[in-house]
mmCIF file of C-alpha atoms in Angstrom:
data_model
loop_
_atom_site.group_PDB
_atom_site.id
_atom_site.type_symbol
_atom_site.label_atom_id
_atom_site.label_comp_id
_atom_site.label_asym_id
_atom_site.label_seq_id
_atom_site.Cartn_x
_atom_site.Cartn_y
_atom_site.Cartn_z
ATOM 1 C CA UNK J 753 60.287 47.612 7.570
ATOM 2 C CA UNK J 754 61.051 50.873 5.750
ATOM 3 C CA UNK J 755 61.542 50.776 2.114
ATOM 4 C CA UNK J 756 64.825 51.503 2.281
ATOM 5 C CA UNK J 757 65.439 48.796 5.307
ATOM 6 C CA UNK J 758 63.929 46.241 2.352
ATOM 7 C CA UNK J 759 65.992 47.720 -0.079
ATOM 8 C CA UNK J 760 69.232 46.857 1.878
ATOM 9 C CA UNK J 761 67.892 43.681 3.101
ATOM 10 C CA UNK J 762 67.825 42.453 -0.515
ATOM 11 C CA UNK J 763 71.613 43.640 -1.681
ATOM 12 C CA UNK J 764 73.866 40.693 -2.348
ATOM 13 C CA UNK J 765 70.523 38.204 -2.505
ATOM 14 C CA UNK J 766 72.227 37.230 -5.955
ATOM 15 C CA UNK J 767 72.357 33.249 -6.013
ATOM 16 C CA UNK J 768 75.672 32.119 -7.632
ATOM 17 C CA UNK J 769 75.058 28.582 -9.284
ATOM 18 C CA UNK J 770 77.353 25.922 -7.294
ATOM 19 C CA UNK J 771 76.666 23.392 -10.327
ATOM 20 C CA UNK J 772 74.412 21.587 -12.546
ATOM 21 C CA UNK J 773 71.693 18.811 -13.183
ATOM 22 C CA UNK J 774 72.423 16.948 -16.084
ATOM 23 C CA UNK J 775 69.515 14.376 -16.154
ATOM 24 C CA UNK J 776 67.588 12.685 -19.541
ATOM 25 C CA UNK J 777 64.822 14.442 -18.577
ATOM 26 C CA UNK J 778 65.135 17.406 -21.144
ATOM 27 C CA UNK J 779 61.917 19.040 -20.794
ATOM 28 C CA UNK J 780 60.160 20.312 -18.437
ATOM 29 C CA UNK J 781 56.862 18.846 -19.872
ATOM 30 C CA UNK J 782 58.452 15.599 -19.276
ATOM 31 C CA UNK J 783 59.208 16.189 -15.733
ATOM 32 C CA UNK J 784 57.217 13.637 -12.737
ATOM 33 C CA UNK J 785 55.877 16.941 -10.591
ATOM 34 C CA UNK J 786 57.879 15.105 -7.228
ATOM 35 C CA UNK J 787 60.784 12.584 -7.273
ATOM 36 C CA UNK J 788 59.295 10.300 -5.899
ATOM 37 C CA UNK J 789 56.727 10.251 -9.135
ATOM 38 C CA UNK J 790 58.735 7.600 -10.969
ATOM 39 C CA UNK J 791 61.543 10.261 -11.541
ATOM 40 C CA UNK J 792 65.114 8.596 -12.863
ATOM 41 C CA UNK J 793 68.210 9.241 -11.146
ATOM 42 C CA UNK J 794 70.707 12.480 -12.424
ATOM 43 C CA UNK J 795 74.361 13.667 -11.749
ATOM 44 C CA UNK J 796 74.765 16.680 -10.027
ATOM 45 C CA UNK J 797 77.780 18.133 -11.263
ATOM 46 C CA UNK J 798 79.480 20.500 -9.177
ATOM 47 C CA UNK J 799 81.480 23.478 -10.501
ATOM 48 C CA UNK J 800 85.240 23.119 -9.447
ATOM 49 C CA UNK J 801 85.431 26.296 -7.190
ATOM 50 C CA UNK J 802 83.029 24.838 -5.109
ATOM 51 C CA UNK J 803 83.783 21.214 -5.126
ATOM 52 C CA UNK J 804 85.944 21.541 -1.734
ATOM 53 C CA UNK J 805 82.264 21.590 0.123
ATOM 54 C CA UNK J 806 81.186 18.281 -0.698
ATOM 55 C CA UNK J 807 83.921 16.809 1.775
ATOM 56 C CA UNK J 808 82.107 14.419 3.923
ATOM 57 C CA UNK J 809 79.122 13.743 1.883
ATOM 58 C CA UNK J 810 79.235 9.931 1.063
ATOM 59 C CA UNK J 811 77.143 7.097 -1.438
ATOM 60 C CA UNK J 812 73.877 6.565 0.822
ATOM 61 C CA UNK J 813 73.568 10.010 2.856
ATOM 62 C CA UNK J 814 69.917 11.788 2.356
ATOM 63 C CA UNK J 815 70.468 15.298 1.042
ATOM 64 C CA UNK J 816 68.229 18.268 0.229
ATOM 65 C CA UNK J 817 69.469 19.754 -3.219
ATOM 66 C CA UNK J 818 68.386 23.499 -3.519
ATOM 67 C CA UNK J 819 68.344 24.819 -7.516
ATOM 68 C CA UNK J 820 67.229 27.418 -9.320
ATOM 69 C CA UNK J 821 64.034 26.301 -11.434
ATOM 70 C CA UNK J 822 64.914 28.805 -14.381
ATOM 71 C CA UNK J 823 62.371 27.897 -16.574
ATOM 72 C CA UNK J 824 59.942 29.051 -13.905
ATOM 73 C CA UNK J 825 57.573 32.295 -14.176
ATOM 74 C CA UNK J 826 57.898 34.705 -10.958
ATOM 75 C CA UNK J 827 55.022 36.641 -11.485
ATOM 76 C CA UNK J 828 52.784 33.958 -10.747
ATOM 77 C CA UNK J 829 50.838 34.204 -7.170
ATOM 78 C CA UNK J 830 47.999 31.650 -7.235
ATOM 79 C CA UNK J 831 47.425 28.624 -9.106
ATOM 80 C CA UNK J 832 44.860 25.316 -9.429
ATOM 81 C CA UNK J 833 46.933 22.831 -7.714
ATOM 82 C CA UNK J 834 48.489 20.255 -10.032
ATOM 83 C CA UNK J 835 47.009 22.400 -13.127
ATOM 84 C CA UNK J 836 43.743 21.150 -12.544
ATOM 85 C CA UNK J 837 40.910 23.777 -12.751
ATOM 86 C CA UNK J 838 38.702 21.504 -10.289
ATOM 87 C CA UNK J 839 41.542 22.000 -7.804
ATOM 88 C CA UNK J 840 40.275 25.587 -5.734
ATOM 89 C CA UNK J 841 42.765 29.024 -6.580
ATOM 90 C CA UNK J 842 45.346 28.100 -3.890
ATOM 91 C CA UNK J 843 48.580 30.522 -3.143
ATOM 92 C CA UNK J 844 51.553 29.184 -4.601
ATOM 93 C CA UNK J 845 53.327 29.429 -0.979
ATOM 94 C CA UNK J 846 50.463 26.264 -0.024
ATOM 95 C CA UNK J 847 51.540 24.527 -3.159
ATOM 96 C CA UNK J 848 54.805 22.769 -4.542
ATOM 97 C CA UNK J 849 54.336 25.049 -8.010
ATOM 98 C CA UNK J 850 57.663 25.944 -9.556
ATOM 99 C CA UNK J 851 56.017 29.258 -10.792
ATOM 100 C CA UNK J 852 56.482 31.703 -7.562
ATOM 101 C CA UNK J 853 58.504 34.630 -6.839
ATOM 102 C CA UNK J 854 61.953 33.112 -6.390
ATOM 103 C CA UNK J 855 61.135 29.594 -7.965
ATOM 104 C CA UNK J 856 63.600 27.777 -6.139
ATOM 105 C CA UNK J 857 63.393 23.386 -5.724
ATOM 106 C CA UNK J 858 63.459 21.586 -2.852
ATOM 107 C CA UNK J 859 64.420 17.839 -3.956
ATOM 108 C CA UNK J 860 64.983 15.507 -1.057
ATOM 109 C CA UNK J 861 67.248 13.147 -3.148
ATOM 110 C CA UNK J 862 70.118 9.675 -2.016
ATOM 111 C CA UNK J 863 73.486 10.335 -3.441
ATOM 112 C CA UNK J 864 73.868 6.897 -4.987
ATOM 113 C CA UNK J 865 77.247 7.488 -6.000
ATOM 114 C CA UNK J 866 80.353 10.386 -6.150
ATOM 115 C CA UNK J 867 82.668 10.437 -8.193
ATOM 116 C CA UNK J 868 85.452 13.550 -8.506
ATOM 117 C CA UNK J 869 83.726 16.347 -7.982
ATOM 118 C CA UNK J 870 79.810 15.006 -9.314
ATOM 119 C CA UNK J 871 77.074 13.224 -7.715
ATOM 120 C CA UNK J 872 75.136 10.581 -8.569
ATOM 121 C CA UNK J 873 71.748 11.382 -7.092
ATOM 122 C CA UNK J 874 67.922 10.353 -7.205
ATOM 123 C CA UNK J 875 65.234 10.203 -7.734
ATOM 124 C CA UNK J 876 65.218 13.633 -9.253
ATOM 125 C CA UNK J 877 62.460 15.459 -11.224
ATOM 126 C CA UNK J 878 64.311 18.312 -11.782
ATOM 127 C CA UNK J 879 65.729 19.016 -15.692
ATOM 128 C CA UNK J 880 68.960 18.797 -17.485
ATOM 129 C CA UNK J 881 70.381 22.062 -17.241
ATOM 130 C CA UNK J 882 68.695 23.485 -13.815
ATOM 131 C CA UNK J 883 71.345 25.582 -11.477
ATOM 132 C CA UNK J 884 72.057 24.022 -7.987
ATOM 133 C CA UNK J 885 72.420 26.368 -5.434
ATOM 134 C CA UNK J 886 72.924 24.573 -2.477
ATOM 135 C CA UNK J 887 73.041 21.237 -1.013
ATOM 136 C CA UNK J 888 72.144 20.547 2.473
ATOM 137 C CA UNK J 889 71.929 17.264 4.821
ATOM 138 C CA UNK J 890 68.964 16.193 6.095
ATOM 139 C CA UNK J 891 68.481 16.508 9.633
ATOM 140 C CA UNK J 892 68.465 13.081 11.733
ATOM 141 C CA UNK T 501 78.423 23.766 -19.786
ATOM 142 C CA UNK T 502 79.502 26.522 -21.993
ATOM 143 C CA UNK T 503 80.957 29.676 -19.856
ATOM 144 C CA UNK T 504 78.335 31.552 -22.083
ATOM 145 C CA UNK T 505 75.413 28.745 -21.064
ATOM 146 C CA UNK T 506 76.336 28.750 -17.135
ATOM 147 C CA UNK T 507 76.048 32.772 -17.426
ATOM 148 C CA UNK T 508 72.821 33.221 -19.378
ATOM 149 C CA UNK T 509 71.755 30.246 -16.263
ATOM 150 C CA UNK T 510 72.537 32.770 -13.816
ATOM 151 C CA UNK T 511 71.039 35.722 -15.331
ATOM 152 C CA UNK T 512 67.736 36.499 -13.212
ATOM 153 C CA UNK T 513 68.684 34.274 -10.006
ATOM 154 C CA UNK T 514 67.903 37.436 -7.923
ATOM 155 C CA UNK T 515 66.107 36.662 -5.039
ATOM 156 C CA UNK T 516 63.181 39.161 -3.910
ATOM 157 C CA UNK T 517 62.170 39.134 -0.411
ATOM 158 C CA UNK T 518 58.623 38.129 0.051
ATOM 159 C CA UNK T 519 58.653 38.884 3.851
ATOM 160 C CA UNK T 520 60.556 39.357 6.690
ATOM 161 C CA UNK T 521 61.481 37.669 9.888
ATOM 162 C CA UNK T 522 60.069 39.366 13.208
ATOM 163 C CA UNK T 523 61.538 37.669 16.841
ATOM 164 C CA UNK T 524 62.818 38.569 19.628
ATOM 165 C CA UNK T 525 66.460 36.620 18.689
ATOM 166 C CA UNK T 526 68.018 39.712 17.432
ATOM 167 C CA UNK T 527 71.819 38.795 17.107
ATOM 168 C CA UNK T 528 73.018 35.456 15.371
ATOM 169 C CA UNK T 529 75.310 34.576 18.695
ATOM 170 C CA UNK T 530 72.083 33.927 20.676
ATOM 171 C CA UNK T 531 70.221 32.041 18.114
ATOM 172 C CA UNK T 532 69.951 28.127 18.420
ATOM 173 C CA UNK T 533 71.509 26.461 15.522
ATOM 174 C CA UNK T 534 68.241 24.432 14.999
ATOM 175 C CA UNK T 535 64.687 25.170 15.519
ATOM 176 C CA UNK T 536 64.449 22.319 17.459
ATOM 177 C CA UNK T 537 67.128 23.357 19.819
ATOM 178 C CA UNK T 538 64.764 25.595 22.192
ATOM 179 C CA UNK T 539 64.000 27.913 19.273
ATOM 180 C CA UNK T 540 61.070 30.563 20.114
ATOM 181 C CA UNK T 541 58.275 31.411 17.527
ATOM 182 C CA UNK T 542 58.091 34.319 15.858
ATOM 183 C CA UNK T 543 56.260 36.049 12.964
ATOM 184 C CA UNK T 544 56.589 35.672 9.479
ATOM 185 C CA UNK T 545 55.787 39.604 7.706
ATOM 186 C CA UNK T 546 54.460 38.911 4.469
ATOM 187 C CA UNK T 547 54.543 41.776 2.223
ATOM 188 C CA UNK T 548 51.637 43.119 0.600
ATOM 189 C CA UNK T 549 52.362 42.181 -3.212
ATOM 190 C CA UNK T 550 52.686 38.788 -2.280
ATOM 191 C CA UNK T 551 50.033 38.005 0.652
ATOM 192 C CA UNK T 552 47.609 36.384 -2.340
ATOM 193 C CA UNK T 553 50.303 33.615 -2.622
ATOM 194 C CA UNK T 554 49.462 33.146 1.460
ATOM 195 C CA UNK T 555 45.485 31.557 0.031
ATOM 196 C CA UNK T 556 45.353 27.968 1.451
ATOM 197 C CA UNK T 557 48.064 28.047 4.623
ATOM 198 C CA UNK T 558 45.947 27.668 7.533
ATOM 199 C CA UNK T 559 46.490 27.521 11.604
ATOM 200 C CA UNK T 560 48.327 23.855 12.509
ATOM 201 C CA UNK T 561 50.102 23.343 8.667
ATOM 202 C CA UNK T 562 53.640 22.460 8.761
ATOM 203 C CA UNK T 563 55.474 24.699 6.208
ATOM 204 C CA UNK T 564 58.880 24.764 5.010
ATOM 205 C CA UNK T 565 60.296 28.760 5.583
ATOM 206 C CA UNK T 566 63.351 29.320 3.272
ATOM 207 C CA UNK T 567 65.174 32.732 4.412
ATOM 208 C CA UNK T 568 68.611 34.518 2.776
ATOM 209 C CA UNK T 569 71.161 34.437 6.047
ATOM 210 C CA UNK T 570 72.085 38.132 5.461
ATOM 211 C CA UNK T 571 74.477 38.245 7.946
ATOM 212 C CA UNK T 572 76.695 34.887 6.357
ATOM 213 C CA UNK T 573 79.910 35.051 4.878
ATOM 214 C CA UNK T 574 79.868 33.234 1.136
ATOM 215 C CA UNK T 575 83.575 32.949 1.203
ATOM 216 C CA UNK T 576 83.310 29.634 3.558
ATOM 217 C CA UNK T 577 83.586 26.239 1.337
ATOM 218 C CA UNK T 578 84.975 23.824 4.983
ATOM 219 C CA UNK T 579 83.607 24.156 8.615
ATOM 220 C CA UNK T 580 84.240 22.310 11.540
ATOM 221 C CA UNK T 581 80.543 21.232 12.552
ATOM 222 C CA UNK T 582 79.204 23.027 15.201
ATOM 223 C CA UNK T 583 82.396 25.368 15.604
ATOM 224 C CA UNK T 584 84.267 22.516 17.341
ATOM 225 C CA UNK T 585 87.617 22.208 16.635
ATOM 226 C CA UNK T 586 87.560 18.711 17.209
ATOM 227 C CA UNK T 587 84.929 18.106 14.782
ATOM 228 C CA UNK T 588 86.614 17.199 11.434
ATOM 229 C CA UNK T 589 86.756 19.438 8.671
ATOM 230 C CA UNK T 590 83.647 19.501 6.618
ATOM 231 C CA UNK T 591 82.337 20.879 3.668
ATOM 232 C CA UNK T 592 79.265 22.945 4.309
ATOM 233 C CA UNK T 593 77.291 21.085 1.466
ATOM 234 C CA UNK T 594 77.587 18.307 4.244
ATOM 235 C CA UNK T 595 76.772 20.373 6.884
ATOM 236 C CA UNK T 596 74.223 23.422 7.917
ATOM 237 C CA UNK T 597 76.078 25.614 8.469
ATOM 238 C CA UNK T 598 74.871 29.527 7.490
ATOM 239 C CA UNK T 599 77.839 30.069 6.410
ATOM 240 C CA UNK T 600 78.063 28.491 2.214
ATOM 241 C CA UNK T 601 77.973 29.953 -1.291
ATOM 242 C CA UNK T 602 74.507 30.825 -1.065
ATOM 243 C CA UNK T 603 73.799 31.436 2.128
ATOM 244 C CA UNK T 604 69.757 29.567 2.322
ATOM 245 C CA UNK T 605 67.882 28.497 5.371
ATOM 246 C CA UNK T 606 65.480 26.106 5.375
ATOM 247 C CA UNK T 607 63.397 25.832 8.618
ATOM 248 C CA UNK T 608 60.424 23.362 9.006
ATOM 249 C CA UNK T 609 57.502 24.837 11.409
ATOM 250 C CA UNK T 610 54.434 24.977 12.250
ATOM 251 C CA UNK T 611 51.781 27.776 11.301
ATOM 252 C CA UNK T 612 50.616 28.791 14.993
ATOM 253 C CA UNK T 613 48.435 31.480 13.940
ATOM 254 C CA UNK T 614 47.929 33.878 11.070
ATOM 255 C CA UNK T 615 46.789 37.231 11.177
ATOM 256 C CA UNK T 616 46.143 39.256 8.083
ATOM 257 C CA UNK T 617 49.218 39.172 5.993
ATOM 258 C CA UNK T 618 51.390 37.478 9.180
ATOM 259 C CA UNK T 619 52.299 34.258 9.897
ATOM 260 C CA UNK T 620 52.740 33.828 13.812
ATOM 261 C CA UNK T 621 55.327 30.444 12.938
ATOM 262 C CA UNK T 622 57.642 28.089 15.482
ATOM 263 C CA UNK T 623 59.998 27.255 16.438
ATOM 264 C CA UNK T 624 62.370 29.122 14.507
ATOM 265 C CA UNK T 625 65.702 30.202 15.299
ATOM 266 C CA UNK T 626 66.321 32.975 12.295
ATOM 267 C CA UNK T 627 66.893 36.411 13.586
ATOM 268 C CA UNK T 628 65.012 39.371 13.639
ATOM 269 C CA UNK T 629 65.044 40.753 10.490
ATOM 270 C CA UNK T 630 65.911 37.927 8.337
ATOM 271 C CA UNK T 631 64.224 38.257 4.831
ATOM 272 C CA UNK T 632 61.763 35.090 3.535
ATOM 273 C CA UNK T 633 62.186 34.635 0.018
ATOM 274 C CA UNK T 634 60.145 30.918 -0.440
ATOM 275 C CA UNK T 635 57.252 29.014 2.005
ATOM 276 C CA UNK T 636 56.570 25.631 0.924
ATOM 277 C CA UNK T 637 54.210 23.095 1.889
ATOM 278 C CA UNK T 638 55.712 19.852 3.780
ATOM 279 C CA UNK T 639 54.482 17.233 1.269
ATOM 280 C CA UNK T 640 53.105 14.456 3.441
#
């Protein structure tokens, strides 16, 4: 691809937050490294403009929640799995490291609960604050 | 959420494209909606300042490919699931539809081969062209 082809190809790639994780997990220190770690549950709250595409999501359902790990550092490439030097220098693109070029989370979460336009969801290892960008069902 | 909090959240959620979809599906009519759905493989172009973060991903690993559907609309909040009129009005968070806020793919395959800094992947129903801006491991 030509420079300018990957120039184009990256115009309007700006993520727009469609809400917010407000969870008691404050830090990211703090954090389990996967949900299913002993992570609590979390609301999702959903910013009004988009709350219109949660219609048909319901208390049980499996989704995939998609945020934006702020806190993250992009110019990271390689890491020890886990931070543990005994772990080999592995790419961060074999690894669940939120340090990567476009840190975004994957969290396979149950919505235990909705109510208005937030969701109660878990478990969730992700920290107050974090930007959702998109929420997804998972595929039967 | 302050206005001024959710802004400074947003600040920096620019995706960079680490790589590029290469396939013979060229136009999004002909593409199956799922990768599952008769989906061909097709390669993954990594670009060169971020084929280190490749280190690890070997032949017969089941990644996680998360593209930017260039060719979405963002303005789409309710779908009717698999352009069906009879299908009931959903919200895309409850649906996959390309067509959302932030218009993400996430497609499951398998590594078939890999070749300097490409991926030969499948199945995968993204078009030609697509950028990659995330591979993640499937945690097992």
């Amino acid at each position: 691809m030509s420079t300018v082809a990957m120039e184009a190809a990256s115009v309007g790639a700006h993520l727009r937050p469609i809400g917010v994780i407000r969870s008691a997990l404050k830090v990211r220190g703090e954090a389990p490294r996967q949900g299913s770690e002993g992570a609590p549950d979390a609301w999702v709250e959903v910013h009004p403009w988009a709350a219109e595409a949660l219609r048909g999501i319901v208390a049980g359902d499996e989704i995939i929640l998609i945020t934006w790990l702020h806190e993250a550092r992009r110019d990271v490439l390689q890491v020890h799995p886990r931070s543990d030097t005994s772990n080999p220098l592995t790419g961060v693109f074999a690894t669940r490291s939120p340090d990567r070029p476009n840190p975004l989370g994957l969290h396979p979460v149950f919505v235990r609960a909705i109510e208005g336009d937030r969701l109660r969801v878990g478990p969730l290892e992700a920290i107050d604050g974090t930007p959702v960008v998109d929420i997804k069902p998972v595929l039967k």
